[in-house]
């Protein structure tokens, strides 16, 4: 779905590249989580994927289309949707259905088809009953789900979530994560950028960024077992993994594949 070959991006007036010689392939249908401390280059990488930024060096290919070729840009933007951090900056309409229609209208989709897409997208994010509501009256989590519906209405092949849960309360985060997990089941290709490490547990693959480079790349289980390396990139562990590690170093014979709370509980019950 996505190929980056030796991609470097340096912002104007910056001395150092924000993305530094990254080579990365993302498989169609995979669920990839990207983590890394503030300023490590995650958002820059995200914007390179749908031609919001064009590499200073190297190439980005989306479905075999190079983002450098201007003729490809609209096709690429259609294929790779983005959901950003702040729901309030993304919503432009006064009624939910208009909000969801905005993307497909810009793409020149026929009105009857837009109607169908609104219905389907709102269904997918569980917001059908809010169709006639004003978006600004909704909760943060609901607003993000409307933003996701707006992206889905463009029928993308891939969605990039750039810290889309960061500004939400726990309930909103849960709603949005459930929505993302449901999309994964429908074989959408997903790149989830997050600083909540526990969200990485659901991934097929976890990438860690530091100083513009991909410094770790593996399954959640593998990445979370590389404790010291993660700490050296200033990453905090999910609480449950931290606790499991502490219990292990205190001498409890816990299995090494604990990623979620339920697994820890089951394992503790077994030992006790
Ligand atoms: P992250 O999303 O991981 O926090 P970013 O991609 O936003 O990282 O930033 C990577 C680097 O690029 C940082 O050093 C940041 O200061 C710089 N940067 C980001 N956006 C801009 C910009 N618009 N102009 C100049 N420098 C930027
Ligand atoms: Mg960012």
XYZ file of N, CA, C and O and ligand atoms in Angstrom, residues 9-14 16-19 34-47 53 162-163 193 209 211-212, ligand 1:
151
model
N 12.924 14.564 4.922
C 12.200 15.825 4.786
C 12.766 16.844 5.767
O 12.829 16.595 6.966
N 13.174 17.997 5.240
C 13.679 19.087 6.090
C 12.783 20.302 5.874
O 12.531 20.696 4.735
N 12.238 20.858 6.967
C 11.424 22.072 6.853
C 12.318 23.247 6.486
O 13.480 23.287 6.882
N 11.736 24.191 5.757
C 12.468 25.395 5.392
C 13.010 26.044 6.655
O 12.309 26.086 7.662
N 14.214 26.533 6.625
C 14.864 27.210 7.755
C 15.304 26.267 8.879
O 15.932 26.716 9.829
N 14.948 24.984 8.820
C 15.431 24.054 9.847
C 16.802 23.515 9.430
O 17.069 23.340 8.249
N 18.081 20.609 10.774
C 18.060 19.145 10.812
C 16.798 18.610 10.156
O 15.743 19.237 10.252
N 16.906 17.456 9.503
C 15.703 16.881 8.898
C 14.710 16.411 9.958
O 15.114 15.887 11.003
N 13.415 16.594 9.721
C 12.372 16.106 10.631
C 12.144 14.621 10.387
O 11.787 13.871 11.295
N 12.327 14.190 9.129
C 12.312 12.769 8.779
C 13.628 12.500 8.069
O 14.005 13.226 7.152
N 2.394 3.855 15.342
C 3.654 4.603 15.365
C 3.728 5.393 16.670
O 2.836 6.191 16.964
N 4.787 5.128 17.446
C 4.979 5.867 18.688
C 6.338 6.574 18.658
O 7.196 6.252 17.821
N 6.534 7.493 19.572
C 7.778 8.252 19.617
C 7.532 9.533 20.385
O 6.410 10.039 20.391
N 8.592 10.065 21.029
C 8.391 11.246 21.868
C 8.076 12.467 20.997
O 8.208 12.418 19.771
N 7.692 13.563 21.660
C 7.367 14.802 20.954
C 8.517 15.276 20.089
O 9.650 15.293 20.548
N 8.226 15.636 18.856
C 9.260 16.172 17.970
C 10.084 15.100 17.281
O 11.059 15.407 16.602
N 9.693 13.838 17.410
C 10.489 12.760 16.805
C 10.235 12.629 15.294
O 10.964 11.931 14.606
N 9.180 13.292 14.786
C 8.955 13.308 13.337
C 7.706 12.567 12.881
O 7.481 12.399 11.681
N 6.853 12.157 13.827
C 5.675 11.346 13.492
C 4.702 12.082 12.566
O 4.262 11.531 11.559
N 4.362 13.331 12.927
C 3.377 14.071 12.111
C 3.943 14.387 10.734
O 3.205 14.375 9.742
N 5.222 14.663 10.677
C 5.856 14.931 9.382
C 5.766 13.685 8.508
O 5.382 13.762 7.337
N 6.062 12.536 9.092
C 5.955 11.275 8.348
C 4.522 11.078 7.846
O 4.298 10.738 6.683
N 3.548 11.340 8.733
C 2.135 11.171 8.359
C 1.794 12.045 7.152
O 1.157 11.588 6.203
N 2.246 13.294 7.182
C 1.904 14.234 6.098
C 2.598 13.899 4.786
O 2.164 14.338 3.728
N 2.966 16.860 2.358
C 4.380 17.249 2.240
C 5.019 16.354 1.185
O 4.630 15.194 1.028
N -3.530 10.873 13.380
C -2.391 11.541 14.019
C -2.784 12.034 15.411
O -3.308 13.122 15.568
N -2.518 11.214 16.400
C -2.843 11.505 17.807
C -4.314 11.896 17.971
O -4.640 12.803 18.735
N -1.029 6.948 15.046
C 0.061 7.628 15.742
C -0.448 7.983 17.126
O -1.534 8.564 17.252
N 9.679 5.908 16.544
C 10.485 6.955 15.885
C 11.293 7.722 16.903
O 10.862 7.950 18.027
N 14.278 11.078 16.571
C 15.124 11.941 15.734
C 14.919 11.721 14.238
O 15.904 11.674 13.481
N 13.682 11.556 13.820
C 13.401 11.431 12.395
C 13.663 10.063 11.810
O 13.488 9.856 10.608
P 5.998 14.725 16.250
O 4.722 14.651 15.501
O 6.643 13.406 16.505
O 5.862 15.518 17.529
P 6.855 16.547 14.143
O 6.844 15.824 12.863
O 5.716 17.469 14.438
O 7.069 15.515 15.342
O 8.172 17.411 14.238
C 9.460 16.909 13.887
C 10.463 18.054 13.863
O 10.130 18.974 12.833
C 10.528 18.843 15.156
O 11.862 19.191 15.410
C 9.702 20.069 14.852
O 10.154 21.171 15.589
C 9.938 20.274 13.368
N 8.770 20.886 12.714
C 7.516 20.371 12.714
N 6.674 21.171 12.001
C 7.435 22.185 11.534
C 7.163 23.334 10.729
N 5.922 23.571 10.246
N 8.194 24.189 10.451
C 9.422 23.955 10.934
N 9.759 22.888 11.690
C 8.781 22.008 12.001
